[in-house]
Tab-separated table of C-alpha atoms in Angstrom:
chain	number	residue	atom	x	y	z
Q	274	MET	CA	-97.690	209.582	-79.357
Q	275	THR	CA	-95.813	209.625	-82.602
Q	276	PHE	CA	-92.961	207.480	-83.787
Q	277	TYR	CA	-92.384	209.027	-87.209
Q	278	PHE	CA	-89.034	210.360	-85.955
Q	279	VAL	CA	-87.578	206.844	-86.160
Q	280	GLU	CA	-87.557	207.132	-89.925
Q	281	ASP	CA	-85.075	210.021	-89.736
Q	282	TYR	CA	-83.122	208.913	-86.694
Q	283	TRP	CA	-82.749	205.139	-86.867
Q	284	MET	CA	-79.091	205.600	-87.762
Q	285	TYR	CA	-78.593	207.303	-84.376
Q	286	TYR	CA	-79.995	204.302	-82.611
Q	287	LEU	CA	-77.880	201.916	-84.624
Q	288	GLU	CA	-74.714	203.897	-84.085
Q	289	GLY	CA	-75.452	204.207	-80.351
Q	290	PHE	CA	-76.259	200.517	-80.085
Q	291	LYS	CA	-72.929	199.666	-81.725
Q	292	TRP	CA	-71.049	201.597	-79.048
Q	293	THR	CA	-73.136	200.127	-76.254
Q	294	ILE	CA	-72.267	196.622	-77.435
Q	295	LEU	CA	-68.584	197.452	-77.946
Q	296	LEU	CA	-68.256	198.973	-74.472
Q	297	ALA	CA	-70.104	196.090	-72.845
Q	298	PHE	CA	-68.149	193.461	-74.793
Q	299	PHE	CA	-64.734	194.722	-73.745
Q	300	ALA	CA	-65.917	195.511	-70.225
Q	301	VAL	CA	-67.236	191.951	-69.836
Q	302	ILE	CA	-63.935	190.400	-70.906
Q	303	ILE	CA	-61.799	192.629	-68.723
Q	304	SER	CA	-64.079	192.437	-65.713
Q	305	ILE	CA	-64.174	188.634	-65.803
Q	306	ALA	CA	-60.378	188.464	-65.864
Q	307	TRP	CA	-60.192	191.122	-63.159
Q	308	GLY	CA	-62.970	189.516	-61.126
Q	309	ILE	CA	-61.269	186.102	-61.146
Q	310	THR	CA	-57.965	187.726	-60.196
Q	311	LEU	CA	-59.616	189.590	-57.329
Q	312	ALA	CA	-61.374	186.435	-56.139
Q	313	LEU	CA	-58.036	184.580	-56.076
Q	314	PHE	CA	-56.494	187.509	-54.172
Q	315	ARG	CA	-59.394	187.373	-51.739
Q	316	LEU	CA	-58.826	183.663	-51.100
Q	317	SER	CA	-55.041	183.949	-51.100
Q	318	SER	CA	-53.065	183.076	-48.007
Q	319	ILE	CA	-50.905	186.140	-48.701
Q	320	LYS	CA	-52.412	188.675	-46.321
Q	321	VAL	CA	-51.612	191.788	-48.389
Q	322	LEU	CA	-53.457	190.426	-51.402
Q	323	SER	CA	-56.568	189.339	-49.534
Q	324	TRP	CA	-56.644	192.594	-47.605
Q	325	PHE	CA	-56.387	194.575	-50.839
Q	326	ALA	CA	-59.185	192.546	-52.435
Q	327	VAL	CA	-61.487	192.985	-49.445
Q	328	ALA	CA	-60.868	196.738	-49.313
Q	329	TYR	CA	-61.321	197.114	-53.060
Q	330	ILE	CA	-64.543	195.096	-53.175
Q	331	ASN	CA	-65.999	196.958	-50.200
Q	332	PHE	CA	-65.150	200.329	-51.679
Q	333	ILE	CA	-66.609	199.555	-55.100
Q	334	ARG	CA	-69.751	197.990	-53.697
Q	335	GLY	CA	-70.219	200.878	-51.287
Q	336	THR	CA	-70.034	203.737	-53.782
Q	337	PRO	CA	-72.277	204.567	-56.749
Q	338	LEU	CA	-71.104	203.685	-60.235
Q	339	LEU	CA	-71.707	207.267	-61.322
Q	340	VAL	CA	-69.234	208.501	-58.712
Q	341	GLN	CA	-66.713	205.873	-59.855
Q	342	ILE	CA	-67.079	207.011	-63.447
Q	343	TYR	CA	-66.346	210.612	-62.462
Q	344	LEU	CA	-63.464	209.520	-60.236
Q	345	ILE	CA	-61.825	207.632	-63.079
Q	346	TYR	CA	-62.642	210.096	-65.821
Q	347	TYR	CA	-61.866	213.366	-64.016
Q	348	GLY	CA	-60.087	212.248	-60.864
Q	349	LEU	CA	-57.380	210.118	-62.372
Q	350	SER	CA	-57.054	212.239	-65.538
Q	351	LEU	CA	-55.335	209.357	-67.242
Q	352	ASN	CA	-55.282	210.977	-70.639
Q	353	LEU	CA	-57.030	207.952	-72.022
Q	354	PRO	CA	-59.364	208.128	-74.988
Q	355	ASP	CA	-62.928	208.501	-73.657
Q	356	TYR	CA	-64.079	205.061	-74.680
Q	357	LEU	CA	-61.112	203.407	-72.931
Q	358	ALA	CA	-61.889	205.332	-69.760
Q	359	ALA	CA	-65.465	204.092	-70.076
Q	360	VAL	CA	-64.395	200.449	-70.448
Q	361	LEU	CA	-61.999	200.887	-67.531
Q	362	ALA	CA	-64.706	202.343	-65.284
Q	363	LEU	CA	-67.150	199.567	-66.132
Q	364	SER	CA	-64.523	196.889	-65.509
Q	365	VAL	CA	-63.305	198.399	-62.251
Q	366	HIS	CA	-66.912	198.393	-61.096
Q	367	SER	CA	-68.107	195.001	-62.317
Q	368	GLY	CA	-64.850	193.287	-61.385
Q	369	ALA	CA	-65.738	193.720	-57.713
Q	370	TYR	CA	-69.153	192.121	-58.127
Q	371	ILE	CA	-67.819	189.306	-60.300
Q	372	ALA	CA	-65.083	188.669	-57.713
Q	373	GLU	CA	-67.695	187.939	-55.054
Q	374	VAL	CA	-69.612	185.660	-57.415
Q	375	VAL	CA	-66.423	183.787	-58.365
Q	376	ARG	CA	-65.343	183.476	-54.740
Q	377	ALA	CA	-68.658	181.894	-53.809
Q	378	GLY	CA	-68.314	179.584	-56.813
Q	379	ILE	CA	-64.784	178.515	-55.891
Q	380	GLN	CA	-65.773	177.854	-52.295
Q	381	ALA	CA	-68.673	175.728	-53.518
Q	382	VAL	CA	-66.321	173.333	-55.357
Q	383	ASP	CA	-65.663	170.242	-53.231
Q	384	LYS	CA	-62.375	170.553	-51.348
Q	385	GLY	CA	-61.556	167.029	-52.494
Q	386	GLN	CA	-61.027	168.305	-56.043
Q	387	MET	CA	-58.129	170.456	-54.858
Q	388	GLU	CA	-56.779	167.676	-52.635
Q	389	ALA	CA	-56.828	165.152	-55.461
Q	390	ALA	CA	-54.962	167.566	-57.724
Q	391	ARG	CA	-52.395	168.383	-55.051
Q	392	SER	CA	-51.914	164.690	-54.264
Q	393	LEU	CA	-50.793	164.207	-57.876
Q	394	GLY	CA	-48.088	166.836	-57.463
Q	395	MET	CA	-49.874	169.745	-59.110
Q	396	THR	CA	-49.130	173.186	-57.685
Q	397	HIS	CA	-51.879	175.097	-55.913
Q	398	GLY	CA	-52.013	177.596	-58.778
Q	399	ASN	CA	-52.303	174.996	-61.525
Q	400	ALA	CA	-54.886	173.010	-59.589
Q	401	MET	CA	-56.919	176.197	-59.252
Q	402	ARG	CA	-56.560	177.094	-62.907
Q	403	ARG	CA	-57.190	173.702	-64.442
Q	404	ILE	CA	-59.531	171.998	-61.971
Q	405	VAL	CA	-61.229	174.307	-59.495
Q	406	VAL	CA	-61.874	177.517	-61.442
Q	407	PRO	CA	-63.390	175.780	-64.515
Q	408	GLN	CA	-65.872	173.999	-62.233
Q	409	ALA	CA	-66.574	177.199	-60.343
Q	410	ILE	CA	-67.268	179.090	-63.579
Q	411	LYS	CA	-69.775	176.470	-64.629
Q	412	ASN	CA	-71.576	176.712	-61.305
Q	413	ILE	CA	-71.776	180.473	-61.385
Q	414	LEU	CA	-72.767	180.934	-65.018
Q	415	PRO	CA	-76.301	182.062	-64.164
Q	416	ALA	CA	-74.943	184.667	-61.758
Q	417	LEU	CA	-72.329	185.793	-64.300
Q	418	CYS	CA	-75.021	186.105	-66.933
Q	419	ASN	CA	-76.833	188.472	-64.608
Q	420	GLU	CA	-73.669	190.520	-64.260
Q	421	PHE	CA	-73.276	190.822	-68.066
Q	422	ILE	CA	-76.796	192.108	-68.347
Q	423	ILE	CA	-76.058	194.647	-65.625
Q	424	ILE	CA	-72.945	195.760	-67.533
Q	425	ILE	CA	-74.990	196.381	-70.672
Q	426	LYS	CA	-77.443	198.443	-68.691
Q	427	ASN	CA	-74.636	200.287	-66.924
Q	428	THR	CA	-73.141	201.445	-70.229
Q	429	SER	CA	-76.031	203.920	-70.390
Q	430	LEU	CA	-74.344	205.892	-67.602
Q	431	MET	CA	-71.387	206.535	-69.895
Q	432	SER	CA	-73.470	209.217	-71.606
Q	433	VAL	CA	-72.386	211.514	-68.758
Q	434	ILE	CA	-68.809	211.517	-70.013
Q	435	GLY	CA	-69.897	212.066	-73.588
Q	436	ILE	CA	-69.623	208.587	-75.045
Q	437	SER	CA	-72.134	208.420	-77.863
Q	438	GLU	CA	-73.618	205.103	-76.837
Q	439	LEU	CA	-77.299	204.295	-77.064
Q	440	MET	CA	-78.522	206.462	-74.176
Q	441	TYR	CA	-76.462	209.433	-75.290
Q	442	ASN	CA	-77.957	209.222	-78.759
Q	443	VAL	CA	-81.463	208.871	-77.353
Q	444	ASP	CA	-80.887	212.185	-75.595
Q	445	THR	CA	-79.668	213.723	-78.827
Q	446	ILE	CA	-82.802	212.545	-80.617
Q	447	ARG	CA	-84.979	213.939	-77.830
Q	448	GLY	CA	-83.266	217.318	-78.182
Q	449	ASN	CA	-83.562	217.385	-81.944
Q	450	THR	CA	-87.186	216.287	-82.130
Q	451	TYR	CA	-88.525	218.045	-79.028
Q	452	LEU	CA	-90.096	214.704	-78.120
Q	453	ALA	CA	-89.485	213.963	-74.426
Q	454	PHE	CA	-90.928	210.483	-74.215
Q	455	GLU	CA	-91.068	208.502	-77.446
Q	456	PRO	CA	-87.324	208.284	-78.214
Q	457	LEU	CA	-86.860	206.845	-74.725
Q	458	ILE	CA	-89.403	204.127	-75.391
Q	459	VAL	CA	-87.538	203.045	-78.527
Q	460	GLY	CA	-84.280	203.089	-76.554
Q	461	ALA	CA	-85.771	201.041	-73.753
Q	462	ILE	CA	-87.053	198.447	-76.214
Q	463	ILE	CA	-83.588	198.105	-77.749
Q	464	TYR	CA	-82.011	197.600	-74.308
Q	465	PHE	CA	-84.653	195.090	-73.389
Q	466	ILE	CA	-84.304	193.008	-76.558
Q	467	THR	CA	-80.530	192.963	-76.174
Q	468	THR	CA	-80.549	191.735	-72.580
Q	469	TYR	CA	-83.362	189.298	-73.307
Q	470	VAL	CA	-81.482	187.707	-76.216
Q	471	LEU	CA	-78.288	187.541	-74.154
Q	472	LYS	CA	-80.091	185.837	-71.337
Q	473	HIS	CA	-81.304	183.126	-73.689
Q	474	LEU	CA	-77.946	182.675	-75.417
Q	475	ILE	CA	-76.342	182.046	-72.050
Q	476	GLY	CA	-79.156	179.652	-71.198
Q	477	ILE	CA	-78.212	177.578	-74.250
Q	478	LEU	CA	-74.535	177.635	-73.296
Q	479	GLU	CA	-75.443	176.505	-69.784
Q	480	ARG	CA	-77.375	173.495	-71.073
Q	481	ARG	CA	-74.407	172.548	-73.245
Q	482	LEU	CA	-72.094	172.652	-70.233
Q	483	LYS	CA	-74.513	170.489	-68.286
Q	484	ALA	CA	-73.483	167.723	-70.687
Q	485	SER	CA	-70.666	166.946	-68.273
Q	486	ASP	CA	-73.010	166.519	-65.296
U	41	MET	CA	-39.230	153.815	-48.108
U	42	ILE	CA	-41.397	155.776	-45.679
U	43	LYS	CA	-40.284	156.434	-42.148
U	44	VAL	CA	-42.538	158.169	-39.667
U	45	ASN	CA	-41.096	159.489	-36.414
U	46	GLY	CA	-43.175	160.815	-33.522
U	47	LEU	CA	-45.966	161.981	-35.793
U	48	LYS	CA	-48.552	164.142	-34.042
U	49	LYS	CA	-51.530	166.004	-35.387
U	50	SER	CA	-53.992	168.209	-33.558
U	51	PHE	CA	-57.056	170.016	-34.853
U	52	GLY	CA	-57.425	172.856	-32.392
U	53	LYS	CA	-57.700	171.222	-28.986
U	54	LEU	CA	-58.395	167.790	-30.431
U	55	ASP	CA	-55.338	165.533	-30.546
U	56	VAL	CA	-55.997	163.150	-33.416
U	57	LEU	CA	-52.543	161.588	-33.666
U	58	LYS	CA	-50.545	161.270	-30.462
U	59	GLY	CA	-47.179	160.068	-31.650
U	60	ILE	CA	-46.857	157.480	-34.409
U	61	ASP	CA	-43.645	155.686	-35.345
U	62	ILE	CA	-43.772	153.439	-38.371
U	63	GLU	CA	-41.474	152.287	-41.091
U	64	ILE	CA	-42.808	151.068	-44.392
U	65	LYS	CA	-40.456	149.085	-46.589
U	66	LYS	CA	-40.354	148.918	-50.354
U	67	GLY	CA	-42.856	146.436	-51.778
U	68	GLU	CA	-44.680	146.096	-48.501
U	69	VAL	CA	-48.482	146.191	-48.235
U	70	VAL	CA	-49.459	147.752	-44.932
U	71	VAL	CA	-53.102	147.736	-43.922
U	72	VAL	CA	-54.325	150.160	-41.280
U	73	ILE	CA	-57.484	149.223	-39.397
U	74	GLY	CA	-59.251	150.652	-36.394
U	75	PRO	CA	-62.526	152.203	-35.268
U	76	SER	CA	-63.869	155.472	-36.691
U	77	GLY	CA	-62.103	158.480	-35.236
U	78	SER	CA	-58.994	156.483	-34.425
U	79	GLY	CA	-56.932	158.756	-36.702
U	80	LYS	CA	-56.174	156.270	-39.477
U	81	SER	CA	-57.251	158.573	-42.303
U	82	THR	CA	-55.447	161.508	-40.742
U	83	PHE	CA	-52.339	159.364	-40.454
U	84	LEU	CA	-52.552	158.445	-44.145
U	85	ARG	CA	-53.111	162.067	-45.161
U	86	CYS	CA	-50.034	163.091	-43.185
U	87	LEU	CA	-47.894	160.776	-45.304
U	88	ASN	CA	-48.231	163.061	-48.349
U	89	LEU	CA	-48.797	166.149	-46.250
U	90	LEU	CA	-52.401	166.724	-47.283
U	91	GLU	CA	-52.580	167.255	-43.539
U	92	GLU	CA	-49.651	169.111	-42.126
U	93	PRO	CA	-48.331	167.274	-39.049
U	94	SER	CA	-48.237	169.283	-35.823
U	95	ALA	CA	-45.064	167.515	-34.737
U	96	GLY	CA	-42.746	164.717	-35.782
U	97	GLU	CA	-41.381	163.938	-39.199
U	98	VAL	CA	-42.228	162.005	-42.321
U	99	ILE	CA	-39.258	160.798	-44.338
U	100	PHE	CA	-39.923	159.566	-47.844
U	101	GLU	CA	-37.107	158.003	-49.868
U	102	GLY	CA	-34.562	159.747	-47.680
U	103	ALA	CA	-36.108	163.220	-47.894
U	104	SER	CA	-37.870	164.827	-44.964
U	105	LEU	CA	-41.316	165.874	-46.215
U	106	THR	CA	-42.000	167.772	-43.018
U	107	ASP	CA	-38.975	169.991	-43.623
U	108	LYS	CA	-40.300	173.385	-44.750
U	109	LYS	CA	-37.601	173.645	-47.409
U	110	THR	CA	-38.702	170.460	-49.140
U	111	ASN	CA	-40.623	170.927	-52.375
U	112	ILE	CA	-43.588	168.737	-51.475
U	113	ASN	CA	-44.977	168.737	-55.035
U	114	LYS	CA	-41.890	166.941	-56.275
U	115	HIS	CA	-42.406	164.094	-53.788
U	116	ARG	CA	-46.177	163.894	-54.197
U	117	GLU	CA	-45.533	162.804	-57.781
U	118	LYS	CA	-44.146	159.614	-56.309
U	119	ILE	CA	-46.931	159.110	-53.760
U	120	GLY	CA	-50.222	158.143	-55.380
U	121	MET	CA	-53.404	158.616	-53.405
U	122	VAL	CA	-56.883	157.148	-53.757
U	123	PHE	CA	-59.729	158.732	-51.811
U	124	GLN	CA	-62.866	157.319	-50.277
U	125	LEU	CA	-65.035	159.661	-52.362
U	126	PHE	CA	-62.962	159.230	-55.560
U	127	TYR	CA	-62.643	162.962	-56.262
U	128	LEU	CA	-62.381	162.509	-60.003
U	129	PHE	CA	-62.115	165.878	-61.712
U	130	ASN	CA	-65.706	166.575	-62.725
U	131	ASN	CA	-64.764	168.980	-65.492
U	132	LEU	CA	-62.574	166.474	-67.341
U	133	THR	CA	-63.256	163.285	-69.267
U	134	VAL	CA	-62.037	159.976	-67.880
U	135	LEU	CA	-58.950	160.021	-70.103
U	136	ASP	CA	-58.161	163.640	-69.221
U	137	ASN	CA	-58.516	162.768	-65.546
U	138	VAL	CA	-55.749	160.232	-65.999
U	139	THR	CA	-53.517	162.312	-68.272
U	140	ILE	CA	-53.771	165.754	-66.697
U	141	ALA	CA	-51.108	165.210	-64.045
U	142	PRO	CA	-48.504	163.644	-66.376
U	143	ARG	CA	-49.045	166.538	-68.761
U	144	ASP	CA	-49.217	169.304	-66.194
U	145	VAL	CA	-46.595	168.065	-63.749
U	146	LYS	CA	-44.281	165.861	-65.795
U	147	LYS	CA	-44.728	167.941	-68.943
U	148	LEU	CA	-45.368	164.895	-71.120
U	149	SER	CA	-46.737	165.534	-74.600
U	150	LYS	CA	-50.385	164.851	-75.238
U	151	GLU	CA	-49.504	161.737	-77.244
U	152	GLN	CA	-47.206	160.272	-74.587
U	153	ALA	CA	-49.722	160.953	-71.824
U	154	THR	CA	-52.583	159.489	-73.853
U	155	GLU	CA	-50.594	156.340	-74.494
U	156	ILE	CA	-49.922	155.892	-70.772
U	157	GLY	CA	-53.499	156.821	-69.940
U	158	MET	CA	-55.086	154.345	-72.353
U	159	LYS	CA	-52.794	151.587	-71.159
U	160	LEU	CA	-53.843	152.203	-67.556
U	161	LEU	CA	-57.526	152.477	-68.407
U	162	LYS	CA	-57.245	149.168	-70.211
U	163	ARG	CA	-55.611	147.698	-67.154
U	164	VAL	CA	-58.527	148.723	-64.930
U	165	GLY	CA	-60.934	147.574	-67.633
U	166	LEU	CA	-62.328	150.956	-68.600
U	167	GLU	CA	-60.752	151.899	-71.893
U	168	GLU	CA	-64.166	152.156	-73.547
U	169	LYS	CA	-65.088	154.876	-71.051
U	170	ALA	CA	-62.118	157.085	-71.988
U	171	ASN	CA	-64.218	159.894	-73.419
U	172	VAL	CA	-67.115	160.046	-70.998
U	173	PHE	CA	-67.379	162.347	-68.012
U	174	PRO	CA	-67.086	160.982	-64.459
U	175	SER	CA	-70.776	161.679	-63.751
U	176	LYS	CA	-71.656	158.872	-66.166
U	177	LEU	CA	-69.705	156.249	-64.210
U	178	SER	CA	-70.745	153.974	-61.369
U	179	GLY	CA	-68.942	154.250	-58.044
U	180	GLY	CA	-66.770	151.228	-58.734
U	181	GLN	CA	-65.817	152.563	-62.164
U	182	LYS	CA	-64.994	155.959	-60.662
U	183	GLN	CA	-62.701	154.379	-58.116
U	184	ARG	CA	-60.931	152.317	-60.770
U	185	VAL	CA	-60.355	155.490	-62.805
U	186	ALA	CA	-59.048	157.172	-59.649
U	187	ILE	CA	-56.545	154.343	-59.230
U	188	ALA	CA	-55.476	154.683	-62.877
U	189	ARG	CA	-55.115	158.434	-62.371
U	190	ALA	CA	-52.777	157.903	-59.429
U	191	LEU	CA	-50.788	155.231	-61.282
U	192	ALA	CA	-50.308	157.524	-64.299
U	193	MET	CA	-47.680	159.437	-62.372
U	194	GLY	CA	-45.669	156.250	-61.899
U	195	PRO	CA	-45.721	156.410	-58.094
U	196	ASP	CA	-43.398	154.421	-55.830
U	197	VAL	CA	-46.081	154.042	-53.184
U	198	MET	CA	-49.878	154.118	-53.243
U	199	LEU	CA	-52.017	155.384	-50.382
U	200	PHE	CA	-55.608	154.150	-50.197
U	201	ASP	CA	-58.018	155.974	-47.906
U	202	GLU	CA	-60.995	153.649	-47.377
U	203	PRO	CA	-61.259	153.060	-51.131
U	204	THR	CA	-64.350	150.857	-50.941
U	205	SER	CA	-66.275	152.483	-48.088
U	206	ALA	CA	-68.449	154.620	-50.352
U	207	LEU	CA	-69.260	151.833	-52.796
U	208	ASP	CA	-72.341	149.697	-53.228
U	209	PRO	CA	-71.538	146.191	-51.979
U	210	GLU	CA	-71.550	144.631	-55.441
U	211	MET	CA	-68.932	147.114	-56.662
U	212	VAL	CA	-66.429	146.500	-53.901
U	213	GLY	CA	-65.065	143.409	-55.604
U	214	GLU	CA	-63.984	145.081	-58.845
U	215	VAL	CA	-61.983	147.706	-56.944
U	216	LEU	CA	-60.371	145.189	-54.615
U	217	GLU	CA	-59.416	143.115	-57.648
U	218	VAL	CA	-57.455	146.033	-59.125
U	219	MET	CA	-55.738	146.576	-55.781
U	220	ARG	CA	-54.961	142.887	-55.400
U	221	GLU	CA	-53.334	142.968	-58.844
U	222	LEU	CA	-51.236	145.968	-57.810
U	223	ALA	CA	-50.103	144.221	-54.641
U	224	ARG	CA	-49.140	141.161	-56.661
U	225	GLU	CA	-46.969	143.311	-58.905
U	226	GLY	CA	-45.038	144.455	-55.873
U	227	MET	CA	-46.400	147.970	-55.424
U	228	THR	CA	-45.751	149.460	-52.005
U	229	MET	CA	-49.166	150.189	-50.543
U	230	VAL	CA	-50.631	151.703	-47.408
U	231	ILE	CA	-54.327	150.900	-47.160
U	232	VAL	CA	-56.838	152.220	-44.665
U	233	THR	CA	-59.828	149.914	-44.884
U	234	HIS	CA	-62.704	148.188	-43.157
U	235	GLU	CA	-62.436	145.193	-45.478
U	236	MET	CA	-60.963	142.736	-42.991
U	237	GLY	CA	-60.986	139.812	-45.391
U	238	PHE	CA	-59.016	141.824	-47.901
U	239	ALA	CA	-56.613	143.030	-45.196
U	240	ARG	CA	-55.917	139.479	-44.190
U	241	GLU	CA	-55.450	138.376	-47.776
U	242	VAL	CA	-53.147	141.048	-49.262
U	243	GLY	CA	-51.575	142.646	-46.202
U	244	ASP	CA	-47.975	141.911	-45.271
U	245	ARG	CA	-48.559	143.736	-42.029
U	246	VAL	CA	-51.665	145.010	-40.270
U	247	ILE	CA	-51.652	148.007	-37.998
U	248	PHE	CA	-54.406	148.501	-35.461
U	249	MET	CA	-54.920	152.126	-34.452
U	250	ASP	CA	-57.093	153.505	-31.706
U	251	GLU	CA	-57.340	157.025	-30.291
U	252	GLY	CA	-54.360	158.343	-32.201
U	253	ILE	CA	-51.815	155.678	-31.401
U	254	VAL	CA	-50.739	152.348	-32.860
U	255	LEU	CA	-51.951	149.768	-30.380
U	256	GLU	CA	-50.785	146.690	-32.155
U	257	GLU	CA	-49.062	145.673	-35.379
U	258	ASN	CA	-48.342	142.259	-36.718
U	259	LYS	CA	-48.648	139.862	-39.628
U	260	PRO	CA	-52.323	139.511	-40.610
U	261	SER	CA	-52.503	135.885	-39.498
U	262	GLU	CA	-51.160	136.852	-36.061
U	263	LEU	CA	-53.146	140.028	-35.573
U	264	PHE	CA	-56.438	138.524	-36.687
U	265	GLY	CA	-55.802	135.069	-35.286
U	266	ASN	CA	-54.218	135.982	-31.995
U	267	PRO	CA	-54.759	139.640	-31.065
U	268	GLN	CA	-52.828	140.710	-27.985
U	269	HIS	CA	-54.389	143.956	-26.857
U	270	PRO	CA	-57.883	143.836	-25.298
U	271	ARG	CA	-58.977	146.814	-27.426
U	272	THR	CA	-57.939	144.925	-30.586
U	273	LYS	CA	-59.830	141.841	-29.458
U	274	ASP	CA	-62.897	143.929	-28.734
U	275	PHE	CA	-62.726	145.667	-32.133
U	276	LEU	CA	-62.169	142.463	-34.078
U	277	SER	CA	-64.981	140.667	-32.288
U	278	LYS	CA	-67.332	143.402	-33.481
U	279	VAL	CA	-66.256	143.551	-37.120
U	280	LEU	CA	-65.393	139.981	-37.956
């Protein structure tokens, strides 16, 4: 095995890593917002909303991400810039998983919290937003952390629609150097370090939040 | 102030309340006693519609709360409630627990709400705990904060749902003291409790409930001293 190619190609890795992080960052933000929205739809007493959320979540969880990427990129032909389509696909996908995590978290919050808020005259929506959801988020942080790590790993699939993220650039390096294996190892190490660091950062955040326990 | 007509509540096939008629006047302290499962908590929770009655009506300050067109949130501002298990908001500090409703519902500024909040915390003897989280408080302290939280909205009536039942015996006193003080100031109160001594002391009227109906109601001295219904006698002989 030889790793001399890194000397010539490290810029490719860096550039790819930058896009991986950018895609994941925006996808995480949008999919959390979308996931919470879907979870609230799912728990809503308005039948149309909960029905929509159930159907959506079932569809997303029952089809491969790769198919969803193609559906959004080619199927919808939204005329979006490629990277926006990529963020959209990731968010559409992860939103469904986050919705289920958030729903479980909301249902785990003691019903008395909602009752106490309502007894003070707060609306259902405000009680959710200010009392129930913040507690739910804290409870589900470990599960959310897992979802973020999955999003980072899922960005690698965006190479199929030509986004020059990390995996795409690894392929380019493999083609240029005629090395089938070694560029992948470097790529894998970069993915691993990223998710490992993220996992620990969230661990720190979690301990901080425990201050209120 | 509160008028209850033919109030019924069923959970599925189980009839918990089988027709309650009660009127509660301004400044009155009404204590509800009775065995477990008699429907006293359900009755209390129907007064602010935390439980939706199956039949009958609840009229509060002239407005029918059971009318679908009534904006219940508006009236709940005026009906404070204290729960057996406190239900302080775990994600907020003690002060924020007290100020969140005035800020969120009454749209008070942070400064106004904090002023009210600190005054109330001082009144229940917990101003030094303003910035800690509920998990750091004892049960008695939690319940006193919960009372301050309800008072922050400036309610016209306070509902207490077994406020001391979840407390260690030595913490019951501090909570009852706050309630006694409230009663002295003329607050209208409806109290579900097992504290018979307290009921006798602060109650203007005691209501004995069993199996979803009001069996007997009277002044505390009469109801405790000379109960009429055999079921009341039986109950009192067991708890006194």
